[in-house]
mmCIF file of C-alpha atoms in Angstrom:
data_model
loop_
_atom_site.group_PDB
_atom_site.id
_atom_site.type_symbol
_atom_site.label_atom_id
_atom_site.label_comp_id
_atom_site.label_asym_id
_atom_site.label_seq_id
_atom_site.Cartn_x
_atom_site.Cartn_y
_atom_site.Cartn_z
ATOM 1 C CA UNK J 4 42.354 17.191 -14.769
ATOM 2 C CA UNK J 5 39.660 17.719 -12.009
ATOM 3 C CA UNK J 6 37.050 18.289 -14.803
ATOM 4 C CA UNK J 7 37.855 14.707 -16.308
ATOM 5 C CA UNK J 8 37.876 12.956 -13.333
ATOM 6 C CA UNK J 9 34.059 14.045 -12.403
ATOM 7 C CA UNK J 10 33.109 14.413 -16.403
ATOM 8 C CA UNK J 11 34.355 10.219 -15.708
ATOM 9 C CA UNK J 12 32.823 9.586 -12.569
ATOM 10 C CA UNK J 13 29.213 11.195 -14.012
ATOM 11 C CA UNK J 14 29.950 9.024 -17.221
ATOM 12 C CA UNK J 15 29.953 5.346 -14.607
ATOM 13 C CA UNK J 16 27.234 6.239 -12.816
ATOM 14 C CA UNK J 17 25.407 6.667 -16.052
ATOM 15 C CA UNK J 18 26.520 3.381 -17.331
ATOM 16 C CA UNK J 19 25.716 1.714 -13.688
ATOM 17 C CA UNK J 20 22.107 2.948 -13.652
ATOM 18 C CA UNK J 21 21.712 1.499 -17.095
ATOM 19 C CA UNK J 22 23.225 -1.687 -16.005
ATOM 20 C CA UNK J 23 20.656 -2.180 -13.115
ATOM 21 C CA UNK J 24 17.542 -1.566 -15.527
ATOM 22 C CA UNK J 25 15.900 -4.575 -16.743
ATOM 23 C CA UNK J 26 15.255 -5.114 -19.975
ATOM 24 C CA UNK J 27 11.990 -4.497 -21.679
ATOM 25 C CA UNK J 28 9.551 -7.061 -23.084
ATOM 26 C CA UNK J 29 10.938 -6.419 -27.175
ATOM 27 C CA UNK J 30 14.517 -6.563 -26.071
ATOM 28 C CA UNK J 31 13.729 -9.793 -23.900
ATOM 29 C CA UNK J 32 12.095 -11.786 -27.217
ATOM 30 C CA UNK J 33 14.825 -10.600 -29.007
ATOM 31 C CA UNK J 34 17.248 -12.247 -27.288
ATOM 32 C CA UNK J 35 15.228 -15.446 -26.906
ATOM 33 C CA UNK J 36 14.942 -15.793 -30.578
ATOM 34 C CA UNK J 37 18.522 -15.575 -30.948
ATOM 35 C CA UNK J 38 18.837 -18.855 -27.950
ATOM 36 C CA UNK J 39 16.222 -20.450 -31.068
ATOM 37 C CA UNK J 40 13.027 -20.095 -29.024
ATOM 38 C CA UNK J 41 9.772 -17.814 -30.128
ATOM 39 C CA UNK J 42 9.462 -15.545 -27.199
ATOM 40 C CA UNK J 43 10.774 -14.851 -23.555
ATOM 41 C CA UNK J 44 7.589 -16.477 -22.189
ATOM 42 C CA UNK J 45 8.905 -19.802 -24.387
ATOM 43 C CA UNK J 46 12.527 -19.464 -23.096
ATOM 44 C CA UNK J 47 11.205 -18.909 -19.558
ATOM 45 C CA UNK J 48 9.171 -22.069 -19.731
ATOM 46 C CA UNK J 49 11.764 -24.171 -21.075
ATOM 47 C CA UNK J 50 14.434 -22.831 -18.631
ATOM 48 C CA UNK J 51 12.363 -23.654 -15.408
ATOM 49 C CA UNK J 52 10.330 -26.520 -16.406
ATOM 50 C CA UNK J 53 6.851 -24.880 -16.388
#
């Protein structure tokens, strides 16, 4: 049982350190495309006003 519990707790801090990366540049336009706009930079500007 003591081998789950720390085969677990190695398993959330994997998934935490992931979680606190930011994504890169590809995954970024990606995701603006999806939201209908051509890049991040595009989605940034209409999001703040620039």
């Amino acid at each position: 049982m003591e081998k789950k519990r720390i085969a677990l707790r190695k398993l959330m801090e994997a998934v935490e350190r992931e979680l606190l990366h930011k994504p890169d540049k590809k995954t970024l336009d990606r995701l603006s495309l999806l939201a209908g706009f051509q890049s991040w930079e595009d989605f940034q500007n209409a999001l703040h006003g620039e």
